[in-house]
Amino acid sequence: MWTVVYIASNRAQAELYKNVLCNEGVLANIRPAGVVSALGDGLYEILVLESEADEAHSILCQHAIR
C-alpha cells in the first residue's frame, strides 16, 4: 500500500525528492494533491510503500539538513 510521506509545494520539488528517494533505493511516486495549474504549480504528494515510510522520512530529513 502506498503512503504519503511528504507534500511538496510544486512539481519540481516533488520530482527532486522522488529522485532523492529513488537514488537511495526507496520506490517512490508522486501525484497531484488537489488542483494543479498547467505550469505544475500546486501541491504534490510524495508516496512510498508503507513498509518503507520510516526509511523515506529519515532520508528526506537528512536531505533537508544538507
PDB file of C-alpha atoms in Angstrom:
ATOM      1  CA  MET A   1       0.000   0.000   0.000  1.00  0.00           C
ATOM      2  CA  TRP A   2       1.245   3.500  -0.865  1.00  0.00           C
ATOM      3  CA  THR A   3       1.658   6.069   1.909  1.00  0.00           C
ATOM      4  CA  VAL A   4       2.165   9.835   1.683  1.00  0.00           C
ATOM      5  CA  VAL A   5       5.453  10.836   3.326  1.00  0.00           C
ATOM      6  CA  TYR A   6       5.716  14.450   2.178  1.00  0.00           C
ATOM      7  CA  ILE A   7       3.682  17.139   0.443  1.00  0.00           C
ATOM      8  CA  ALA A   8       5.752  19.287  -1.902  1.00  0.00           C
ATOM      9  CA  SER A   9       4.800  22.835  -2.838  1.00  0.00           C
ATOM     10  CA  ASN A  10       5.286  22.250  -6.594  1.00  0.00           C
ATOM     11  CA  ARG A  11       6.074  19.554  -9.156  1.00  0.00           C
ATOM     12  CA  ALA A  12       9.781  20.417  -9.397  1.00  0.00           C
ATOM     13  CA  GLN A  13      10.279  19.947  -5.662  1.00  0.00           C
ATOM     14  CA  ALA A  14       8.266  16.712  -5.746  1.00  0.00           C
ATOM     15  CA  GLU A  15      10.407  15.343  -8.599  1.00  0.00           C
ATOM     16  CA  LEU A  16      13.579  16.300  -6.725  1.00  0.00           C
ATOM     17  CA  TYR A  17      12.531  14.464  -3.563  1.00  0.00           C
ATOM     18  CA  LYS A  18      11.259  11.493  -5.557  1.00  0.00           C
ATOM     19  CA  ASN A  19      14.671  11.229  -7.225  1.00  0.00           C
ATOM     20  CA  VAL A  20      16.459  11.521  -3.871  1.00  0.00           C
ATOM     21  CA  LEU A  21      14.397   8.615  -2.528  1.00  0.00           C
ATOM     22  CA  CYS A  22      14.855   6.503  -5.659  1.00  0.00           C
ATOM     23  CA  ASN A  23      18.617   7.087  -5.607  1.00  0.00           C
ATOM     24  CA  GLU A  24      18.622   5.738  -2.041  1.00  0.00           C
ATOM     25  CA  GLY A  25      16.755   2.613  -3.161  1.00  0.00           C
ATOM     26  CA  VAL A  26      13.264   3.602  -1.981  1.00  0.00           C
ATOM     27  CA  LEU A  27      10.474   3.132  -4.502  1.00  0.00           C
ATOM     28  CA  ALA A  28       8.666   6.476  -4.710  1.00  0.00           C
ATOM     29  CA  ASN A  29       5.913   8.073  -6.742  1.00  0.00           C
ATOM     30  CA  ILE A  30       4.248  11.484  -6.923  1.00  0.00           C
ATOM     31  CA  ARG A  31       0.678  12.615  -7.551  1.00  0.00           C
ATOM     32  CA  PRO A  32      -1.118  15.944  -7.529  1.00  0.00           C
ATOM     33  CA  ALA A  33      -2.858  16.832  -4.288  1.00  0.00           C
ATOM     34  CA  GLY A  34      -5.755  18.940  -5.450  1.00  0.00           C
ATOM     35  CA  VAL A  35      -5.852  21.453  -8.283  1.00  0.00           C
ATOM     36  CA  VAL A  36      -2.647  21.895 -10.287  1.00  0.00           C
ATOM     37  CA  SER A  37      -2.051  24.596 -12.889  1.00  0.00           C
ATOM     38  CA  ALA A  38      -0.691  23.918 -16.375  1.00  0.00           C
ATOM     39  CA  LEU A  39       2.698  25.141 -15.137  1.00  0.00           C
ATOM     40  CA  GLY A  40       2.855  22.465 -12.442  1.00  0.00           C
ATOM     41  CA  ASP A  41       2.097  24.859  -9.613  1.00  0.00           C
ATOM     42  CA  GLY A  42       0.192  23.282  -6.775  1.00  0.00           C
ATOM     43  CA  LEU A  43       0.741  20.683  -4.107  1.00  0.00           C
ATOM     44  CA  TYR A  44       2.109  17.224  -4.879  1.00  0.00           C
ATOM     45  CA  GLU A  45       2.155  14.186  -2.621  1.00  0.00           C
ATOM     46  CA  ILE A  46       5.245  12.023  -2.441  1.00  0.00           C
ATOM     47  CA  LEU A  47       4.290   8.414  -1.858  1.00  0.00           C
ATOM     48  CA  VAL A  48       6.302   5.357  -0.864  1.00  0.00           C
ATOM     49  CA  LEU A  49       5.406   1.832   0.065  1.00  0.00           C
ATOM     50  CA  GLU A  50       4.089   1.685   3.614  1.00  0.00           C
ATOM     51  CA  SER A  51       6.915  -0.671   4.598  1.00  0.00           C
ATOM     52  CA  GLU A  52       9.493   1.970   3.538  1.00  0.00           C
ATOM     53  CA  ALA A  53       7.849   5.034   5.079  1.00  0.00           C
ATOM     54  CA  ASP A  54      10.184   5.282   8.098  1.00  0.00           C
ATOM     55  CA  GLU A  55      13.262   4.976   5.889  1.00  0.00           C
ATOM     56  CA  ALA A  56      11.866   7.574   3.471  1.00  0.00           C
ATOM     57  CA  HIS A  57      11.248  10.056   6.313  1.00  0.00           C
ATOM     58  CA  SER A  58      14.803   9.567   7.505  1.00  0.00           C
ATOM     59  CA  ILE A  59      16.235  10.127   4.016  1.00  0.00           C
ATOM     60  CA  LEU A  60      14.152  13.260   3.449  1.00  0.00           C
ATOM     61  CA  CYS A  61      15.175  14.665   6.845  1.00  0.00           C
ATOM     62  CA  GLN A  62      18.854  14.038   6.089  1.00  0.00           C
ATOM     63  CA  HIS A  63      18.480  15.671   2.681  1.00  0.00           C
ATOM     64  CA  ALA A  64      16.837  18.749   4.217  1.00  0.00           C
ATOM     65  CA  ILE A  65      19.771  19.220   6.615  1.00  0.00           C
ATOM     66  CA  ARG A  66      22.360  19.287   3.825  1.00  0.00           C
TER      67      ARG A  66
END
